[in-house]
Amino acid sequence: MAVDAATSRPPATELLGARRAGEATLSRVAKSLFFGAALFYLCVPMVAVLIYSFSTRWTANVLPDGYTLEWWQQTLSNPRIQSAFSTSVMLATLTAIIDIAVVVPAAYWSRVRNPHIRPVVELAAAIPFALPYIVIAFGLMQFSGIAAPQYQGTFALLVAGHAAIAFPFVYWAVDGAMAAAGIERLSETAEACGASPFQIVRRIVIPNISPGLVTGGLLSFAASFGEFAMAQIIGRSLDTVPLWSAEMIRSYSDTAGSYNRLAVVTLLTFLLLFALSAVVVYWNRGQTVRLLPGAGAARTGDGR
Amino acid sequence: MSGVSLVGVSKSYGSVKALDHVSIDVCPGELLALLGPSGCGKTTLLRCVAGLERPDKGNVEIGQRDMTLVPTRDRPIGMVFQSYALFPNLTVRKNISFPLEVRRRPRKEIDERVDELLDLVRLSEQAERYPKQISGGQAQRCALGRALAANPEVLLLDEPLSALDALVRGRLRDEIRRIQQRVGITAIYVTHDQSEAMAIADRVAVMNHGRVEQIARPDEIYDMPATQFAATFVGSRNAVELDVRNGRVAIPGAFDIPAPEGTGSRAIAFFRPEDVRVSGPATSNGREAVGMPARVELKVFLGSTTRLHLVGQNGAGPISLYSDLPSHSAREIDEGALVHVEIDPALVQAFPL
């Protein structure tokens, strides 16, 4: 923009304009360099993994000895990997759905109907960030051992555990979106229009917080998909992608190509989450989404 | 047509009394303005009628039916908010049809009614736009259409013009009045702007500290405020504190009236700047000047009128007051000139201090 302004300057200020344009170019170069370095830093590991997934042997040299599609074919046709993938996708999807179904009504209620419970809800939404997952997982295992021993080690218990640790991601995204949309005001207006609470949530609240819903859903999906500690403790009998990956790393059998297959799975995971992120960016284009807890927390300070 | 009755409505927030035993009858088809400074309870009162607040004591009746415990969505009301509160995910047309759709009216009826309303609030051309794509005035007209959609018995307006700029405000005010009269709906209009209340209302209720100080026609309130608060809040007025002598309140030379009942040693007198008669500096016509002598401290040209800041000398000490004159008669009065001031005693109101 600065450069455009400089070229359209009248001749009297041309010199000054040229200098400004020079400065603009310099800062643009600096920006590009910085951006390029950041991009390089982020991409090199992914590129290395990509190359590794296609290489026959890659040990002593800068580049692999040869290239092959074998690992991709093996991985994609491996029933164990397929099942780990589908378990993880199912787990993460259910986690996201449960969290959205629980959090949206709760956040709505705490904002519109009963602001007094907000501090409690916000505290609950901070606990999973404060405690290590491994502690929560042990607690959950102890508790389920007493309360419902038949569920120990099941998929259902792991879903419940993931829903519990991932819900703050949905809560903060949804709460921020509700603040941005001014949901209290819209809700009152809809009520004065004769809408029932269910009609208000379905027709007014959800459409106006959809960016927050999509963002929160993706974050909880990603948190569940990559979660290892809890899956390790609660879902030992299950095979999720992180559990399978850990096993591959521990196996020390590079000759069998397990590291290459691991590279393939890592790339597949990356591509899945990247595609989902692209969907979120597309959904949220032109809209501000407050993701960070700060936005919500700052408001409660003056609200209550 | 239904009226609204509020019977002894009280509401407290902690130790703050937002409404203190308020009783108001709004006649069918009438537009009543609730006028008062912020924090006087006018919005709380409106929200009690809407059901968005529940009174601690007292009853709210709409058309003879007790509504005190009826939830908002079952009350026959339409509401317009200061912030428009249009649904951003719906077009103008869909916003207006929302009250009909949640009531599950037949499609054909909805479409006909919405067309009629779009025409009434003059938004037919903007019907497919989203709230982000229309101006503030258009947004508030849309909100008005939405409030009227389900044929409510009472229209509630909460400072509907406060977010708009001055030009749009005046036009929309007249338009709200036109539509209210055409639909013939009972309306309660909350505002802190006295000129807005005067211009739009059949009756004005002046509120202060959770109480109604006076309910009357705008001209009655303007001419004869019932309380000291009403006098200070409605219209711009001179307020002069005076000693009471022999049961009378007077500025010697300017006016002399009997002291109001219950007056101690001091009283406060109110009179409007346009009622202050100023006779010119020179008694050019030979007539002896009457009234209190006063000096013109400042002359402010306001367009059709000119305001003089006067300091009167009546022996007891200087008295500051304003006078509004038609600009053409103020032309020959200069700053620093000596004039004489008189006020018709019938237009002076005194209250005990």
XYZ file of C-alpha atoms in Angstrom:
657
model
C 0.000 0.000 0.000
C 2.806 2.381 0.884
C 4.394 1.705 -2.493
C 1.158 2.459 -4.349
C 0.858 5.762 -2.537
C 4.427 6.665 -3.480
C 3.964 6.054 -7.207
C 0.896 8.283 -7.339
C 2.651 11.233 -5.695
C 2.996 14.508 -7.641
C 6.536 15.249 -9.021
C 7.406 17.891 -6.362
C 7.547 15.248 -3.670
C 8.974 12.553 -5.894
C 12.270 12.379 -4.059
C 10.639 12.013 -0.703
C 8.247 9.549 -2.236
C 11.100 7.505 -3.661
C 12.783 7.386 -0.286
C 9.564 6.298 1.361
C 9.139 3.651 -1.296
C 12.700 2.521 -0.568
C 11.966 2.177 3.122
C 8.781 0.317 2.327
C 10.681 -2.116 0.102
C 13.278 -2.642 2.816
C 10.680 -3.391 5.461
C 8.922 -5.628 2.986
C 12.119 -7.562 2.405
C 12.638 -7.861 6.160
C 9.103 -9.077 6.582
C 9.466 -11.617 3.807
C 12.741 -12.879 5.291
C 11.210 -13.269 8.714
C 8.094 -14.917 7.325
C 10.213 -17.219 5.192
C 12.342 -18.235 8.164
C 9.258 -19.001 10.229
C 7.750 -21.000 7.392
C 11.037 -22.912 6.955
C 11.152 -23.689 10.661
C 7.601 -25.009 10.559
C 7.918 -26.909 7.297
C 11.294 -28.627 7.550
C 10.112 -31.327 9.955
C 7.073 -32.045 7.781
C 9.163 -32.142 4.605
C 11.681 -34.464 6.283
C 8.858 -36.768 7.342
C 7.424 -36.631 3.828
C 10.741 -37.608 2.254
C 11.296 -40.285 4.858
C 7.926 -41.836 4.063
C 9.054 -42.299 0.452
C 12.630 -43.412 1.065
C 14.056 -46.931 0.919
C 16.934 -46.225 3.293
C 17.947 -42.860 4.729
C 20.801 -43.016 7.208
C 24.216 -41.565 6.446
C 23.587 -39.214 3.517
C 21.858 -35.854 3.120
C 19.273 -37.453 0.844
C 17.832 -40.995 0.938
C 19.472 -43.834 -0.965
C 16.310 -44.463 -2.989
C 12.599 -43.809 -3.204
C 9.609 -46.126 -2.951
C 5.836 -46.130 -2.560
C 6.030 -49.325 -0.527
C 5.456 -47.719 2.901
C 2.383 -45.875 1.755
C 0.952 -49.025 0.193
C 1.772 -51.098 3.268
C 0.395 -48.540 5.675
C -2.821 -47.863 3.834
C -3.544 -51.552 3.479
C -2.505 -52.494 7.018
C -5.683 -53.523 8.898
C -4.214 -52.601 12.269
C -3.406 -49.077 11.171
C -6.787 -48.768 9.519
C -8.494 -49.797 12.702
C -6.356 -47.458 14.821
C -7.255 -44.608 12.498
C -10.948 -45.339 12.544
C -10.902 -45.732 16.346
C -9.164 -42.370 16.722
C -11.474 -40.612 14.269
C -14.508 -42.088 16.015
C -13.132 -41.170 19.427
C -12.319 -37.581 18.428
C -15.631 -37.106 16.608
C -17.665 -38.364 19.546
C -15.632 -36.201 21.908
C -16.310 -33.100 19.822
C -20.026 -33.882 19.480
C -20.504 -34.593 23.189
C -18.602 -31.467 24.160
C -20.631 -29.250 21.846
C -23.896 -30.797 22.992
C -22.976 -30.268 26.641
C -21.224 -26.919 26.407
C -23.602 -24.891 24.235
C -26.644 -25.168 26.528
C -24.435 -24.748 29.607
C -22.671 -21.662 28.265
C -25.996 -20.198 27.131
C -27.529 -20.833 30.515
C -24.602 -19.367 32.418
C -24.645 -16.244 30.258
C -28.331 -15.556 29.877
C -30.298 -17.227 32.625
C -28.030 -17.554 35.593
C -24.847 -15.472 35.518
C -24.202 -16.472 39.131
C -22.916 -19.889 38.031
C -20.359 -18.370 35.656
C -17.428 -18.458 38.102
C -18.096 -22.149 38.731
C -18.299 -22.959 35.027
C -15.125 -20.999 34.316
C -13.253 -22.709 37.096
C -14.335 -26.083 35.763
C -13.172 -25.003 32.321
C -9.714 -24.145 33.669
C -9.064 -27.363 35.609
C -8.053 -29.528 32.616
C -5.449 -26.900 31.708
C -4.076 -26.811 35.237
C -3.817 -30.553 35.936
C -1.630 -32.893 33.855
C -3.762 -35.305 31.832
C -1.967 -38.209 33.431
C -3.211 -37.132 36.856
C -6.750 -36.784 35.588
C -6.483 -40.161 33.887
C -5.346 -41.914 37.077
C -8.107 -40.210 39.011
C -10.669 -41.298 36.460
C -9.371 -44.852 36.530
C -9.491 -44.998 40.327
C -12.974 -43.536 40.349
C -14.346 -45.830 37.646
C -12.789 -48.789 39.440
C -14.997 -47.989 42.417
C -18.079 -46.670 40.681
C -18.319 -48.692 37.466
C -15.634 -51.383 37.206
C -17.307 -52.986 34.172
C -16.419 -49.878 32.100
C -12.684 -49.987 32.841
C -10.587 -50.110 29.694
C -13.593 -49.568 27.405
C -13.991 -47.185 24.519
C -16.954 -45.540 26.287
C -14.837 -44.606 29.305
C -12.128 -43.183 27.080
C -14.724 -41.081 25.241
C -15.981 -39.810 28.605
C -12.432 -38.985 29.702
C -11.615 -37.185 26.462
C -14.871 -35.245 26.620
C -13.892 -34.130 30.120
C -10.414 -32.896 29.188
C -11.338 -31.385 25.814
C -14.470 -29.466 26.851
C -12.623 -26.262 27.871
C -11.543 -25.794 24.248
C -15.186 -25.808 23.213
C -16.256 -23.744 26.199
C -13.820 -20.870 25.651
C -14.463 -20.761 21.905
C -18.238 -20.858 22.361
C -18.241 -18.401 25.260
C -16.098 -15.968 23.262
C -18.404 -16.288 20.268
C -21.405 -15.658 22.524
C -19.782 -12.528 23.922
C -18.949 -11.323 20.409
C -22.503 -11.921 19.203
C -24.073 -10.238 22.259
C -26.146 -13.321 22.895
C -27.842 -11.977 26.058
C -29.402 -9.150 24.094
C -30.414 -11.325 21.159
C -31.896 -13.866 23.511
C -34.028 -11.259 25.283
C -35.186 -9.903 21.958
C -36.140 -13.348 20.721
C -38.023 -13.948 23.939
C -39.963 -10.731 23.455
C -40.741 -11.990 19.937
C -42.427 -15.012 21.514
C -39.718 -17.642 21.011
C -39.337 -20.559 23.432
C -35.904 -21.347 24.947
C -35.477 -24.196 22.473
C -36.380 -21.964 19.530
C -33.981 -19.305 20.818
C -31.053 -21.725 21.000
C -31.767 -23.357 17.650
C -32.722 -20.347 15.558
C -30.753 -17.507 17.145
C -27.939 -18.746 19.376
C -26.440 -21.523 17.242
C -26.425 -19.638 13.912
C -24.780 -16.629 15.558
C -22.018 -18.551 17.298
C -21.236 -20.969 14.467
C -17.623 -19.742 14.054
C -17.004 -20.522 17.720
C -18.727 -23.888 17.385
C -16.589 -24.923 14.438
C -13.394 -23.703 16.082
C -14.199 -25.328 19.407
C -15.244 -28.539 17.706
C -11.974 -28.725 15.791
C -9.869 -27.971 18.841
C -11.570 -30.666 20.891
C -11.282 -33.079 17.953
C -7.551 -32.367 17.670
C -7.016 -32.585 21.431
C -8.700 -35.986 21.516
C -7.046 -37.262 18.328
C -3.538 -36.569 19.590
C -4.126 -37.439 23.248
C -1.753 -40.140 24.522
C -1.515 -40.243 28.325
C -5.160 -40.847 29.040
C -5.557 -43.329 26.202
C -2.532 -45.197 27.555
C -3.987 -45.465 31.062
C -7.706 -45.841 30.444
C -7.851 -47.464 27.038
C -4.973 -49.949 27.187
C -6.893 -52.571 25.291
C -7.674 -50.091 22.502
C -5.588 -49.089 19.529
C -5.582 -45.385 18.787
C -3.188 -43.601 16.442
C -1.008 -42.153 19.245
C -0.892 -45.558 21.012
C 0.095 -47.302 17.794
C 2.723 -44.607 17.048
C 4.243 -44.994 20.490
C 4.489 -48.706 19.980
C 6.255 -48.208 16.630
C 8.780 -45.841 18.211
C 9.469 -48.275 21.025
C 9.924 -51.247 18.657
C 13.497 -50.246 17.516
C 12.958 -52.189 14.298
C 13.901 -49.708 11.616
C 14.760 -52.544 9.267
C 11.151 -53.644 9.270
C 10.197 -50.164 8.031
C 8.150 -49.293 11.100
C 9.658 -45.779 11.212
C 8.694 -45.242 7.609
C 5.170 -46.396 8.330
C 5.172 -44.062 11.324
C 6.144 -41.243 8.966
C 3.185 -42.126 6.757
C 0.779 -42.120 9.715
C 2.187 -38.822 10.974
C 1.598 -37.276 7.555
C -1.921 -38.693 7.374
C -2.734 -37.242 10.799
C -1.285 -33.922 9.749
C -3.289 -33.891 6.533
C -6.516 -34.723 8.362
C -6.099 -31.930 10.912
C -4.844 -29.533 8.264
C -7.935 -30.160 6.148
C -10.169 -29.600 9.172
C -8.308 -26.366 9.990
C -8.832 -25.206 6.430
C -12.548 -25.784 6.910
C -12.460 -23.663 10.072
C -10.599 -20.843 8.365
C -13.107 -20.962 5.534
C -16.043 -20.857 7.961
C -14.641 -18.018 9.997
C -13.505 -15.819 7.133
C -14.242 -12.201 7.897
C -15.261 -12.945 11.453
C -13.399 -12.452 14.679
C -13.288 -15.465 16.886
C -12.062 -15.147 20.407
C -10.378 -18.369 21.261
C -8.253 -17.458 24.193
C -9.597 -17.591 27.706
C -8.543 -13.975 28.258
C -11.491 -12.554 26.364
C -14.038 -14.345 28.484
C -12.175 -14.017 31.761
C -11.711 -10.271 31.406
C -15.436 -9.801 31.006
C -16.352 -11.776 34.084
C -14.137 -9.486 36.120
C -16.500 -6.574 35.634
C -19.617 -8.632 35.140
C -19.844 -10.189 38.548
C -57.442 -2.151 22.029
C -55.922 -2.807 25.423
C -54.475 -0.557 28.027
C -51.748 -1.314 30.529
C -52.140 -0.984 34.276
C -49.312 -1.024 36.734
C -50.518 -1.342 40.294
C -48.102 -0.601 43.125
C -45.086 -2.049 41.343
C -41.883 -2.187 43.408
C -38.507 -3.611 42.492
C -35.227 -3.505 44.381
C -31.716 -4.536 43.441
C -30.027 -5.196 46.745
C -30.525 -2.020 48.736
C -31.271 0.086 45.655
C -34.947 0.750 45.058
C -35.338 0.792 41.291
C -39.122 1.096 41.470
C -40.963 2.349 44.514
C -44.693 1.660 44.455
C -45.333 2.802 40.901
C -48.926 2.897 39.701
C -49.653 3.988 36.149
C -52.610 3.487 33.850
C -51.841 3.631 30.163
C -55.049 4.187 28.217
C -55.815 2.065 25.161
C -54.230 3.536 22.042
C -52.205 6.032 24.008
C -48.476 6.668 23.720
C -47.073 7.233 27.190
C -43.494 8.438 27.518
C -41.498 7.482 30.598
C -39.092 10.367 31.032
C -36.285 10.633 33.525
C -32.532 10.637 34.058
C -30.574 7.387 33.842
C -31.126 5.238 36.891
C -34.612 6.629 37.568
C -36.265 3.263 36.997
C -37.926 3.940 33.653
C -36.231 1.046 31.850
C -36.887 -1.293 34.796
C -40.564 -0.350 34.610
C -40.665 -1.117 30.889
C -38.916 -4.441 31.478
C -41.524 -5.285 34.117
C -44.258 -4.736 31.529
C -42.286 -6.945 29.121
C -41.747 -9.612 31.757
C -37.969 -9.390 31.447
C -37.949 -8.317 35.104
C -40.278 -9.635 37.771
C -41.552 -7.016 40.223
C -40.996 -7.724 43.937
C -44.436 -6.362 44.667
C -47.430 -5.161 42.682
C -49.201 -6.249 39.514
C -48.840 -5.718 35.798
C -52.050 -5.903 33.792
C -52.428 -5.783 30.052
C -56.000 -5.345 28.797
C -57.488 -6.197 32.218
C -55.561 -9.498 32.389
C -53.032 -9.994 35.161
C -49.669 -10.598 33.494
C -47.427 -10.411 36.545
C -46.404 -14.061 36.416
C -46.815 -14.661 32.681
C -43.474 -15.317 30.944
C -42.312 -12.789 28.389
C -42.935 -14.980 25.386
C -46.637 -15.361 26.262
C -47.285 -11.651 26.710
C -48.999 -9.706 23.923
C -46.092 -7.311 23.517
C -43.693 -6.072 20.863
C -40.412 -4.556 21.909
C -37.868 -2.219 20.343
C -34.446 -1.842 21.943
C -31.916 0.977 21.867
C -29.341 -1.280 20.246
C -31.778 -2.475 17.499
C -30.991 -6.089 18.469
C -31.712 -7.380 14.991
C -30.769 -11.017 14.459
C -27.552 -10.792 12.419
C -28.083 -14.196 10.820
C -31.450 -13.235 9.336
C -32.397 -10.844 6.552
C -34.669 -7.877 7.155
C -37.605 -9.950 5.891
C -36.718 -12.899 8.116
C -36.236 -10.648 11.126
C -39.731 -9.261 10.672
C -41.245 -12.687 10.115
C -39.498 -14.206 13.166
C -42.332 -13.551 15.675
C -44.787 -15.130 13.228
C -42.595 -18.132 12.498
C -42.029 -18.986 16.154
C -45.805 -18.910 16.508
C -46.048 -21.351 13.583
C -48.465 -19.282 11.518
C -49.252 -20.588 8.030
C -46.683 -19.663 5.366
C -49.114 -17.668 3.262
C -50.276 -15.580 6.195
C -46.668 -14.870 7.176
C -45.713 -13.738 3.687
C -48.709 -11.416 3.386
C -48.214 -9.922 6.820
C -44.480 -9.358 6.258
C -45.119 -7.626 2.929
C -47.599 -5.370 4.664
C -45.107 -4.563 7.446
C -42.212 -3.978 5.051
C -44.454 -1.458 3.347
C -45.450 0.133 6.666
C -41.848 0.686 7.785
C -40.719 1.454 4.204
C -38.130 -1.314 3.911
C -39.536 -3.242 0.930
C -36.404 -2.518 -1.077
C -34.058 -3.637 1.698
C -36.039 -6.802 2.479
C -33.302 -9.212 1.400
C -30.430 -7.348 3.059
C -28.757 -8.440 6.259
C -28.661 -6.164 9.312
C -24.974 -5.414 8.665
C -25.890 -3.966 5.270
C -28.430 -1.359 6.377
C -28.180 1.989 8.181
C -29.040 2.637 11.816
C -32.342 4.290 10.948
C -33.296 1.408 8.670
C -32.297 -1.079 11.356
C -34.554 0.581 13.891
C -37.449 0.656 11.388
C -36.873 -3.059 10.859
C -36.937 -3.604 14.621
C -40.216 -1.676 14.750
C -41.699 -3.850 12.009
C -40.587 -6.960 13.869
C -42.121 -5.689 17.121
C -45.462 -5.123 15.384
C -45.458 -8.357 13.383
C -47.515 -10.564 15.677
C -50.163 -7.873 16.251
C -49.212 -7.239 19.876
C -51.509 -5.287 22.179
C -48.712 -3.155 23.570
C -45.609 -1.727 21.922
C -42.648 -1.170 24.230
C -39.855 1.134 23.085
C -36.652 1.377 25.108
C -34.769 4.517 24.076
C -35.228 3.600 20.421
C -33.503 6.705 19.057
C -30.513 7.065 21.366
C -28.067 5.291 19.068
C -28.924 7.431 16.039
C -27.559 10.767 14.891
C -29.626 13.917 15.369
C -31.090 14.223 11.879
C -32.266 10.625 11.663
C -33.526 10.822 15.210
C -36.038 13.563 14.503
C -37.334 11.898 11.372
C -37.634 8.466 12.907
C -39.349 9.913 15.972
C -42.109 11.329 13.785
C -42.275 8.086 11.872
C -42.684 6.000 15.035
C -45.510 8.329 16.041
C -47.157 8.041 12.616
C -46.972 4.250 12.663
C -48.192 4.012 16.266
C -51.235 6.128 15.413
C -51.921 4.315 12.176
C -51.776 0.906 13.864
C -53.619 2.364 16.836
C -51.518 0.481 19.336
C -50.949 1.280 23.003
C -47.308 2.224 23.445
C -44.853 2.901 26.255
C -41.810 4.881 25.211
C -38.768 5.195 27.457
C -36.493 8.170 26.931
C -34.189 10.508 28.819
C -34.640 13.239 26.204
C -37.396 15.621 27.254
C -37.872 17.186 23.828
C -38.318 13.696 22.354
C -40.898 12.845 25.015
C -42.739 16.118 24.466
C -42.827 15.650 20.711
C -44.048 12.077 20.574
C -46.213 11.374 23.606
C -49.883 11.782 24.429
C -48.877 11.859 28.061
C -45.512 12.027 29.785
C -44.650 10.374 33.091
C -41.697 12.120 34.716
C -39.776 9.641 36.859
C -37.110 10.129 39.501
C -35.607 7.743 42.069
C -38.041 4.960 41.165
C -41.119 7.123 41.606
C -43.455 8.873 39.225
C -43.278 12.581 39.939
C -45.940 13.697 37.503
C -48.085 12.289 34.710
C -49.664 14.808 32.391
C -49.947 16.022 28.823
C -46.662 17.412 27.496
C -47.918 21.005 27.465
C -49.167 20.709 31.040
C -45.824 19.392 32.211
C -44.015 22.075 30.312
C -46.164 24.900 31.654
C -46.927 23.643 35.140
C -44.398 21.123 36.448
C -45.831 19.612 39.622
C -42.582 19.134 41.467
C -39.220 20.763 41.724
C -37.636 17.799 39.934
C -40.103 18.016 37.042
C -39.378 21.717 36.802
C -35.625 21.183 36.557
C -35.851 18.211 34.220
C -38.417 19.419 31.706
C -37.502 22.392 29.565
C -34.672 24.734 30.306
C -35.582 26.962 33.177
C -34.192 29.686 35.364
C -33.914 28.483 38.933
C -33.423 31.219 41.535
C -33.170 30.658 45.268
C -34.841 33.435 47.214
C -35.657 34.451 50.775
C -39.307 34.341 51.783
C -40.503 37.679 53.179
C -43.980 38.178 54.650
C -45.199 34.992 53.008
C -44.125 36.107 49.549
C -41.397 35.111 47.123
C -40.138 37.933 45.003
C -37.373 39.445 42.916
C -38.144 43.098 43.512
C -39.114 44.732 40.253
C -39.330 41.459 38.318
C -42.094 39.464 40.022
C -43.807 38.977 43.361
C -45.862 35.887 44.170
C -47.264 34.265 47.307
C -44.984 31.615 48.811
C -46.103 28.007 48.282
C -47.502 26.017 51.179
C -44.996 24.572 53.572
C -42.263 27.048 52.736
C -39.682 27.855 55.355
C -37.356 30.791 55.076
C -36.108 29.968 51.574
C -37.825 29.015 48.327
C -36.741 28.223 44.799
C -38.448 29.974 41.911
C -38.588 28.561 38.367
C -39.392 30.477 35.217
C -38.622 29.863 31.566
C -36.105 32.014 29.699
C -38.668 32.858 27.002
C -40.969 34.295 29.691
C -38.388 36.814 30.823
C -39.388 40.139 29.292
C -36.504 42.438 28.542
C -37.042 46.125 27.829
C -34.408 47.808 25.795
C -31.460 49.732 27.174
C -32.596 53.212 26.234
C -36.073 54.375 27.165
C -36.216 55.890 23.740
C -40.006 56.073 23.625
C -39.919 58.285 26.675
C -41.661 55.671 28.835
C -40.114 55.027 32.209
C -38.412 51.618 32.186
C -40.068 49.053 34.463
C -38.639 45.969 36.115
C -35.410 44.959 37.695
C -32.314 46.552 36.224
C -29.911 43.988 34.840
C -26.679 43.959 32.868
C -26.162 41.850 29.741
C -23.109 39.720 30.485
C -23.160 37.567 27.368
C -25.193 37.310 24.216
C -25.421 33.918 22.480
C -26.921 33.685 19.037
C -28.850 30.386 18.701
C -30.484 30.905 15.322
C -34.126 31.821 15.664
C -33.588 32.893 19.254
C -30.831 34.704 21.083
C -29.998 33.910 24.694
C -28.968 36.721 27.017
C -27.040 35.961 30.180
C -28.211 38.626 32.597
C -27.040 39.687 36.031
C -29.717 41.559 37.927
C -29.030 44.146 40.591
C -31.770 44.450 43.175
C -29.854 45.486 46.230
C -29.805 42.075 47.907
C -26.995 40.873 45.636
C -26.526 39.931 42.000
C -29.029 37.451 40.485
C -28.020 35.461 37.394
C -30.711 34.541 34.898
C -31.209 33.767 31.237
C -33.574 35.288 28.766
C -34.434 33.916 25.333
C -35.545 36.526 22.819
C -36.476 36.223 19.189
C -33.211 37.063 17.471
C -34.663 40.031 15.596
C -35.693 41.774 18.854
C -32.325 41.076 20.451
C -30.449 42.769 17.653
C -30.121 46.190 19.270
C -29.164 44.843 22.700
C -25.382 44.717 23.068
C -23.260 42.946 25.610
C -22.713 45.178 28.612
C -25.956 47.070 28.060
C -28.246 47.884 30.958
C -31.772 46.489 30.518
C -34.885 46.018 32.625
C -36.336 42.616 33.356
C -39.910 41.545 34.169
C -41.594 38.170 34.503
C -45.349 37.510 34.412
C -46.099 36.217 37.941
C -48.483 33.610 36.495
C -45.518 31.963 34.781
C -43.355 31.718 37.883
C -43.488 28.634 40.044
C -42.017 28.443 43.481
C -41.255 25.362 45.565
C -40.162 25.152 49.196
C -36.463 24.542 49.700
